[in-house]
PDB file of C-alpha atoms in Angstrom:
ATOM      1  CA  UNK A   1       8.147   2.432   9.843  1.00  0.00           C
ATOM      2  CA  UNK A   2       5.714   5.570   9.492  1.00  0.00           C
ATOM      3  CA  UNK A   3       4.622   6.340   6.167  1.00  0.00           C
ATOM      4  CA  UNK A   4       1.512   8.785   4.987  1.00  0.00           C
ATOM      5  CA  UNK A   5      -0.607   9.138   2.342  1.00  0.00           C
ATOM      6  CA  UNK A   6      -3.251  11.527   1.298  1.00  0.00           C
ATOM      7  CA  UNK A   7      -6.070  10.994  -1.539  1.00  0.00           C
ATOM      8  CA  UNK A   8      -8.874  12.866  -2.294  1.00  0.00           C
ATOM      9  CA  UNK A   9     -12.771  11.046  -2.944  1.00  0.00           C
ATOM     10  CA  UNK A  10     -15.275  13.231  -4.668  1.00  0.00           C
ATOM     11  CA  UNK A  11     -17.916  12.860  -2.122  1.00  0.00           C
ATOM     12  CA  UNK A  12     -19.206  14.474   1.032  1.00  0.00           C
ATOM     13  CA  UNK A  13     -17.438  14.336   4.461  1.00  0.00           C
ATOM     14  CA  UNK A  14     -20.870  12.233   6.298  1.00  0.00           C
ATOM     15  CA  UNK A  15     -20.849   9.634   3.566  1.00  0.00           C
ATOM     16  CA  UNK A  16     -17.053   8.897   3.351  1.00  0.00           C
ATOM     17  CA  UNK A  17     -16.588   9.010   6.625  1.00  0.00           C
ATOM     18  CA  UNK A  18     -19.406   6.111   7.033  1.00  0.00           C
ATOM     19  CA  UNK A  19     -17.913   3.903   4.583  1.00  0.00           C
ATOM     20  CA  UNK A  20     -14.405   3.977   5.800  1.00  0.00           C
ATOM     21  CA  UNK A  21     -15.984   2.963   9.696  1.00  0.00           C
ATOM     22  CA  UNK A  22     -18.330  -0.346   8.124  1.00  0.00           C
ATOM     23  CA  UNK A  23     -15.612  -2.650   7.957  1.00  0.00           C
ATOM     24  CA  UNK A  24     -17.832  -4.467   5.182  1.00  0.00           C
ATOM     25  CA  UNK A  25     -17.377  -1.990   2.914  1.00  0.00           C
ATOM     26  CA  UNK A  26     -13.549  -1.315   3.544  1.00  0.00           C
ATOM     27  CA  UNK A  27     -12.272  -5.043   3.533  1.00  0.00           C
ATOM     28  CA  UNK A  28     -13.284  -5.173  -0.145  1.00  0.00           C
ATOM     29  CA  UNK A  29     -11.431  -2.662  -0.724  1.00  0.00           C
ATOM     30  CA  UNK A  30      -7.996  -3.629   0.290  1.00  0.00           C
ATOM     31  CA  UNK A  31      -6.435  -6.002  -2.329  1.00  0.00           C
ATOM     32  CA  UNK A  32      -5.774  -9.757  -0.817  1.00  0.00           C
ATOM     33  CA  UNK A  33      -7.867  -8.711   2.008  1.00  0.00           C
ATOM     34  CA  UNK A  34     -10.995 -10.859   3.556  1.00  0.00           C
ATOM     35  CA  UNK A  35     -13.240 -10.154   6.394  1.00  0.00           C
ATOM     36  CA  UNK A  36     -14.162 -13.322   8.574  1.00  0.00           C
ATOM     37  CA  UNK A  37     -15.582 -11.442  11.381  1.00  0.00           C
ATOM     38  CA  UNK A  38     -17.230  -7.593  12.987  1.00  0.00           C
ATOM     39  CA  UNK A  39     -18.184  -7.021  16.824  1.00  0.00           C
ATOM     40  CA  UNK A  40     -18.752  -3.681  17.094  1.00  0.00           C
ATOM     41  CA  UNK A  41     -15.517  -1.745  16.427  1.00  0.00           C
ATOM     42  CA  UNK A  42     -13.645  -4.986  16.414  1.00  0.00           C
ATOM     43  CA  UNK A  43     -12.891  -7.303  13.304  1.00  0.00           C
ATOM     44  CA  UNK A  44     -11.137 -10.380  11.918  1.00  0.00           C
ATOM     45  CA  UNK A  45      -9.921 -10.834   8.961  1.00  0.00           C
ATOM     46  CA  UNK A  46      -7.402 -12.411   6.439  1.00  0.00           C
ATOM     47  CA  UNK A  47      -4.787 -10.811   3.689  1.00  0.00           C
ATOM     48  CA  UNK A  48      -3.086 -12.856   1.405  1.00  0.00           C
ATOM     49  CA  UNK A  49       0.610 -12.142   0.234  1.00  0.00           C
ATOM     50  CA  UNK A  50       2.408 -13.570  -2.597  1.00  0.00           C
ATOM     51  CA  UNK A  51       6.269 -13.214  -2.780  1.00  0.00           C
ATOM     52  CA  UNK A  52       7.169 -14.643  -6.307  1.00  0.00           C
ATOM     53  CA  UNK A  53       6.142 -18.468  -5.641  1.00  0.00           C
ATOM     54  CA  UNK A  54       5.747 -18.231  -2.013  1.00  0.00           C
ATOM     55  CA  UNK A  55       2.417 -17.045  -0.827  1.00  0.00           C
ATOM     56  CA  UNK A  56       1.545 -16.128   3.036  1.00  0.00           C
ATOM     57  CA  UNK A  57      -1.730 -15.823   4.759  1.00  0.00           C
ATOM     58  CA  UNK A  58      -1.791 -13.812   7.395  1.00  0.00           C
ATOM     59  CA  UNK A  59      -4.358 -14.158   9.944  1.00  0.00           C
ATOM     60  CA  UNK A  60      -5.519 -11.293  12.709  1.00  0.00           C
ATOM     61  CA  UNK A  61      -7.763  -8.841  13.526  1.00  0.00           C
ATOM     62  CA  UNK A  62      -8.183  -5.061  13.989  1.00  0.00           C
ATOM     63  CA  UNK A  63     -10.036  -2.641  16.777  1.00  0.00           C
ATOM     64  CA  UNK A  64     -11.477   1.029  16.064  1.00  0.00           C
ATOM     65  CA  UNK A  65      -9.503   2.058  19.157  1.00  0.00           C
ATOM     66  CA  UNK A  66     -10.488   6.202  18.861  1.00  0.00           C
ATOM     67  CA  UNK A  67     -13.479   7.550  16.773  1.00  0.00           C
ATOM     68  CA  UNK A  68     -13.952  11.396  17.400  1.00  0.00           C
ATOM     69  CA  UNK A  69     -17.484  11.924  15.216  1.00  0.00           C
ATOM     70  CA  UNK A  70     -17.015  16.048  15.209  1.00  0.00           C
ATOM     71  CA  UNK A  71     -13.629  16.231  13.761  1.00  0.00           C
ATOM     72  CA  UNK A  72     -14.128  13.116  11.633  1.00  0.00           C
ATOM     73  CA  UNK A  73     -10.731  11.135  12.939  1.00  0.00           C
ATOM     74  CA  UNK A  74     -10.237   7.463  13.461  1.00  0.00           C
ATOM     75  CA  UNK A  75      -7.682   5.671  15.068  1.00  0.00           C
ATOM     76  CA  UNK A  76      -7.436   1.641  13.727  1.00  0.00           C
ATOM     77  CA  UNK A  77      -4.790  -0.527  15.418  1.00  0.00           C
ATOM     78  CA  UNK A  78      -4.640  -4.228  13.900  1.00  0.00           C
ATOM     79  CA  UNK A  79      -2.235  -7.177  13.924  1.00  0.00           C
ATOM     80  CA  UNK A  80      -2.055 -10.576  11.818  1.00  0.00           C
ATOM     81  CA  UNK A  81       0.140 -14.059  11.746  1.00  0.00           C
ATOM     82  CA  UNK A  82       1.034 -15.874   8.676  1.00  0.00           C
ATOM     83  CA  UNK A  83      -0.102 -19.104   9.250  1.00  0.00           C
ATOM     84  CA  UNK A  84       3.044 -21.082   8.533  1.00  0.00           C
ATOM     85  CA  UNK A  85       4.992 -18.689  10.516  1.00  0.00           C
ATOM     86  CA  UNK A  86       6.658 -17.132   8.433  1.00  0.00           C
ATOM     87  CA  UNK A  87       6.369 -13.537   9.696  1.00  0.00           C
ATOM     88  CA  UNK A  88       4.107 -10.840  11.548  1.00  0.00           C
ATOM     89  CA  UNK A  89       2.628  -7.435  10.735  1.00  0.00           C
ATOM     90  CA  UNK A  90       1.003  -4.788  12.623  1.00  0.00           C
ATOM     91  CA  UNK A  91      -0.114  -1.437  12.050  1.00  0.00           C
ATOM     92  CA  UNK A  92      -1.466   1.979  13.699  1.00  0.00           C
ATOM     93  CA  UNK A  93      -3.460   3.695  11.755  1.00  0.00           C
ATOM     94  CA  UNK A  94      -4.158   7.028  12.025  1.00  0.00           C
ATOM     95  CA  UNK A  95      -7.325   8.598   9.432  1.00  0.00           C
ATOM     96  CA  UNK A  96      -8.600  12.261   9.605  1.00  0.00           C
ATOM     97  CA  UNK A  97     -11.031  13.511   7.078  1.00  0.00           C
ATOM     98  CA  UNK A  98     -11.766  17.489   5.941  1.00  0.00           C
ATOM     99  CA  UNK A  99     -13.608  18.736   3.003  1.00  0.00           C
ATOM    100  CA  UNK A 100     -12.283  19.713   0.302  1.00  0.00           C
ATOM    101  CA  UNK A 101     -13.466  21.474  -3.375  1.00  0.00           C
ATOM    102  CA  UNK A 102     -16.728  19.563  -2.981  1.00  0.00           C
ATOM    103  CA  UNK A 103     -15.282  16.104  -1.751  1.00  0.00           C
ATOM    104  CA  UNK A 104     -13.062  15.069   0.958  1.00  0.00           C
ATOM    105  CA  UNK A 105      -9.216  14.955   1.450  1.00  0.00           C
ATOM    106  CA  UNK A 106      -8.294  11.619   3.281  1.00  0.00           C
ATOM    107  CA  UNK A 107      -5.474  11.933   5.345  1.00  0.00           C
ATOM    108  CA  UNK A 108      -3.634   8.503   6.379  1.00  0.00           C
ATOM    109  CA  UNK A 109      -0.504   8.007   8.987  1.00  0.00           C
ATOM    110  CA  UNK A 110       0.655   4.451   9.616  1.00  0.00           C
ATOM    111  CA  UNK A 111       2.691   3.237  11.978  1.00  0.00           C
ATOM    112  CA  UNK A 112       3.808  -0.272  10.674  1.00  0.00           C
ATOM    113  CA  UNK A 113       6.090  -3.225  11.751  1.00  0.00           C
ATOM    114  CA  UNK A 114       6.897  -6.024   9.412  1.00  0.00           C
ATOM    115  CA  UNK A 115       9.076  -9.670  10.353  1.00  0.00           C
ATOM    116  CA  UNK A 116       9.697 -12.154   7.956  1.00  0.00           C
ATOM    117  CA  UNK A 117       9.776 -12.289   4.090  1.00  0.00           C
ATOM    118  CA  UNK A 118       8.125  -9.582   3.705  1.00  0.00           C
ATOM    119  CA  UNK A 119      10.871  -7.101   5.706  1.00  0.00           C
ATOM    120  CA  UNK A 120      13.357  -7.805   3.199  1.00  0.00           C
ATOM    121  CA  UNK A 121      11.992  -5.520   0.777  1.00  0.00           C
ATOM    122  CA  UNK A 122      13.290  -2.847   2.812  1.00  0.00           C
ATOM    123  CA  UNK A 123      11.578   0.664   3.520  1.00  0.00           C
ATOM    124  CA  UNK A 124      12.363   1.954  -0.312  1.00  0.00           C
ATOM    125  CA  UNK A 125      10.284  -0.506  -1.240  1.00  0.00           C
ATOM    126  CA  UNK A 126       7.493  -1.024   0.651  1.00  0.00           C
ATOM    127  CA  UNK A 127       6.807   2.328   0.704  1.00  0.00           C
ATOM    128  CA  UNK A 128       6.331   1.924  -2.940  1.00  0.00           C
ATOM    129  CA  UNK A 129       3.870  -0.942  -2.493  1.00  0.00           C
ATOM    130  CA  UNK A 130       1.967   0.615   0.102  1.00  0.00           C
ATOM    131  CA  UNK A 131       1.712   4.189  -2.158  1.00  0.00           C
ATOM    132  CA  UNK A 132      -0.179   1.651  -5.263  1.00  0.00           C
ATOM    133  CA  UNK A 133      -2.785  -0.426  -2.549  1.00  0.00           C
ATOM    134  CA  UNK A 134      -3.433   3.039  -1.279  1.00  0.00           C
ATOM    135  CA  UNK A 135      -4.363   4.155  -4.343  1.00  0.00           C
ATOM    136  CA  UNK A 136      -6.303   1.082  -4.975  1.00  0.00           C
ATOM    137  CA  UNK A 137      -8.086   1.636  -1.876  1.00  0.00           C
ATOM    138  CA  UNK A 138      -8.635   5.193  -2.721  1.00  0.00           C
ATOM    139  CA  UNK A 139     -10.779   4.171  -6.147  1.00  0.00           C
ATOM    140  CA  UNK A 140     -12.223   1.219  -5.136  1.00  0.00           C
ATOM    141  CA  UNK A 141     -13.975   3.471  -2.146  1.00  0.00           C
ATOM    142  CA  UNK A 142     -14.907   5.733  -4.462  1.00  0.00           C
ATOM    143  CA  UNK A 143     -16.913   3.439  -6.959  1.00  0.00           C
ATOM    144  CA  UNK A 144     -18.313   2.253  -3.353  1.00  0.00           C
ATOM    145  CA  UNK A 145     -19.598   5.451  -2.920  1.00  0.00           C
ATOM    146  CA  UNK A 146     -21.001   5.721  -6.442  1.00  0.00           C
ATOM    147  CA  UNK A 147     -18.843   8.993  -7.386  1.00  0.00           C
ATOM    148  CA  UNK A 148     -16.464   8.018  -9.702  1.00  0.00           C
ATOM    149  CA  UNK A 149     -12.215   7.833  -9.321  1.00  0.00           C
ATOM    150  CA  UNK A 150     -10.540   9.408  -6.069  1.00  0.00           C
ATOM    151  CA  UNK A 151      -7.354  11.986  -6.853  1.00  0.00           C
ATOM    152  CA  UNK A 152      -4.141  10.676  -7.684  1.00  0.00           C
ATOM    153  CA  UNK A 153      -2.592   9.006  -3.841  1.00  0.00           C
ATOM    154  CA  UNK A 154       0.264  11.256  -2.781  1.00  0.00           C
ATOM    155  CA  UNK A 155       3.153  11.186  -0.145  1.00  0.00           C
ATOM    156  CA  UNK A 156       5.622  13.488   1.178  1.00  0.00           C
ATOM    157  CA  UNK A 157       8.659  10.995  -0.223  1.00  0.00           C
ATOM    158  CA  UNK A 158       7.530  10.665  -3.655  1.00  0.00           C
ATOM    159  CA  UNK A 159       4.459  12.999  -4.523  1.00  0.00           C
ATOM    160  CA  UNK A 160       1.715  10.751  -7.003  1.00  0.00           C
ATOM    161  CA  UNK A 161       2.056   7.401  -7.163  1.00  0.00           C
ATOM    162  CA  UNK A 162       0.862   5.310  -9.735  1.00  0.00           C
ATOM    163  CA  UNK A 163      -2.490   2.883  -9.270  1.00  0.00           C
ATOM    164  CA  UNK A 164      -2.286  -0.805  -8.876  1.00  0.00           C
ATOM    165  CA  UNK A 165      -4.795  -2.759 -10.299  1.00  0.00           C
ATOM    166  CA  UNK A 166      -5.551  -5.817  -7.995  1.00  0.00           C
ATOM    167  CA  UNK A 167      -8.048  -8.354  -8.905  1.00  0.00           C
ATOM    168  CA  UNK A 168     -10.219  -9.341  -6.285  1.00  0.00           C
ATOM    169  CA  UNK A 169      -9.898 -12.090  -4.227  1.00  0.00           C
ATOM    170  CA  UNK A 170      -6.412 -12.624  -5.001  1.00  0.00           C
ATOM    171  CA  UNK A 171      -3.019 -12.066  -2.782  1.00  0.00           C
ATOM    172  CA  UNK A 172      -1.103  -8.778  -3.659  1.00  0.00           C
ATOM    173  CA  UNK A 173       2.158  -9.564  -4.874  1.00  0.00           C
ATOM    174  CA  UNK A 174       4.625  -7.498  -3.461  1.00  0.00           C
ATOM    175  CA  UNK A 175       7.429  -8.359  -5.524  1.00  0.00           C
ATOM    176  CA  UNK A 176       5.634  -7.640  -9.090  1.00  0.00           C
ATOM    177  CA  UNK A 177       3.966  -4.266  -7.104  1.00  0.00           C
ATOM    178  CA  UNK A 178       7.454  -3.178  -6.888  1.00  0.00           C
ATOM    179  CA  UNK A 179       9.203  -3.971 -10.107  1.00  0.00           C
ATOM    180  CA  UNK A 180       8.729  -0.813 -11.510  1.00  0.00           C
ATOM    181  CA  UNK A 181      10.171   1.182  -8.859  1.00  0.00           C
ATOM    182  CA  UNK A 182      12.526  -1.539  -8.587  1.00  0.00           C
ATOM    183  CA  UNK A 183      13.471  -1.147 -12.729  1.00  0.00           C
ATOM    184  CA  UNK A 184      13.245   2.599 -12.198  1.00  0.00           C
ATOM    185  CA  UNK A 185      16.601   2.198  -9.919  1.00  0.00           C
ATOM    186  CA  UNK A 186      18.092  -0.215 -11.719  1.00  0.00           C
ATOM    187  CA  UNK A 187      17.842   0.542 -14.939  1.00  0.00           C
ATOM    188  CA  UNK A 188      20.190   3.879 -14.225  1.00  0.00           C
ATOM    189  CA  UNK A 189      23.293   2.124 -13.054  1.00  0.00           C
ATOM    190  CA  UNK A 190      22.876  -0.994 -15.474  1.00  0.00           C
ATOM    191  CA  UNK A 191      23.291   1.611 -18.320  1.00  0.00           C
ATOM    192  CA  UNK A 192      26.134   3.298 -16.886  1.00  0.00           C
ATOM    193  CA  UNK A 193      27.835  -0.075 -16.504  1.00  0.00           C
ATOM    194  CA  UNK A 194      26.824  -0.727 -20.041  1.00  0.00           C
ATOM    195  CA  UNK A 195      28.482   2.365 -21.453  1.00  0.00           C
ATOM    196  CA  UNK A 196      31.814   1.953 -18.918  1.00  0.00           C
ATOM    197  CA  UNK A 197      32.114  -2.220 -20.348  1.00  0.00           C
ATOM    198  CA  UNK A 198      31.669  -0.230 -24.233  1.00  0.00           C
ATOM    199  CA  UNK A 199      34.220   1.881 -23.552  1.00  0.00           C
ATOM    200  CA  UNK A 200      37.101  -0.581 -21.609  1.00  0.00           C
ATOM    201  CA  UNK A 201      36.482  -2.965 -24.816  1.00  0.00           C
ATOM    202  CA  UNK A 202      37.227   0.348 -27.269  1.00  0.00           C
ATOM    203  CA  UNK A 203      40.291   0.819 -25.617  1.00  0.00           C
ATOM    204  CA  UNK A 204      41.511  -2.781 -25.255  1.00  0.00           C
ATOM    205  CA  UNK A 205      41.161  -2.529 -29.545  1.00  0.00           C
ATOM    206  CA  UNK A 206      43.344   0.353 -30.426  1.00  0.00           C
TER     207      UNK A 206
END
């Protein structure tokens, strides 16, 4: 599953480009997200992932596996377990930086693979979820860097997306992430069935 995103930070090229390389600064930054370990360009780490009562703990770790310095573009590939088996995820992830009005425009490509409980949210879906920790990531990196909020997170499939607020330390929950969008495509049809039951009842009485 590929899916981009692209956010802007009000702050120089040099100092976001340091903070999104020091995996201590990133991990905080990623909601259910805990960093056990750094060697180098190599990390471990944890994420935690609640699906209404079920919650999954993936373990893994992640490698820096292309830094080009002069045109500010990273390559991260990482991998994780849940610990009860109940699934895998990895992820290529592609990051290229430019300046921009003053700041810098973040440019993200990710090549992901999901098994388990958390596939069967299906691409819609998860492209939702990813589009709000994104833009979680995007603010929280920001604040990092002492410069206020980053731009609204954008993709080519749905343009803005709106910002999830994650508290810290706690798993994301995919399935509250995605009620709105899920509401958003609901709610359509359920009123369309509303008005066609109305209407079968009206004739049925005259």
């Amino acid at each position: 599953m590929r899916l981009e995103h692209r956010f802007t930070v009000p702050a120089p090229v040099p100092d976001v480009w340091a903070a999104l390389l020091d995996p201590a600064r990133v991990a905080p930054c990623m909601p259910g997200a805990t960093l056990t370990g750094v060697d180098g360009r190599t990390f471990a780490g944890t994420v935690k992932v609640r699906l209404g009562p079920v919650t999954l703990l993936y373990k893994g770790t992640g490698e820096f596996t292309s830094v080009s310095e002069d045109v500010h573009a990273a390559v991260l590939k990482a991998s994780g377990k849940d610990t009860r088996g109940n699934g895998t995820a990895s992820a290529t992830v592609s990051v290229t930086l430019a300046g921009e009005d003053g700041g810098t425009a973040v440019s993200v490509v990710t090549d992901l693979a999901v098994t388990g409980r958390p596939a069967q949210l299906g691409r819609g879906l998860i492209s939702e979820v990813s589009g709000k920790i994104a833009g979680e990531f995007a603010d929280c990196l920001a604040a990092s860097l002492g410069t206020g909020e980053a731009e609204g997170v954008t993709s080519p499939e749905a343009g803005a997306r709106p910002r999830l607020h994650a508290v810290p330390d706690e798993p994301i929950d995919l399935l509250e992430t995605a009620r709105v969008p899920v509401l958003k495509r609901v709610l359509p049809f359920a009123l369309a069935l509303a008005v066609l039951v109305f209407l079968l009842r009206r004739r049925r009485h005259r």
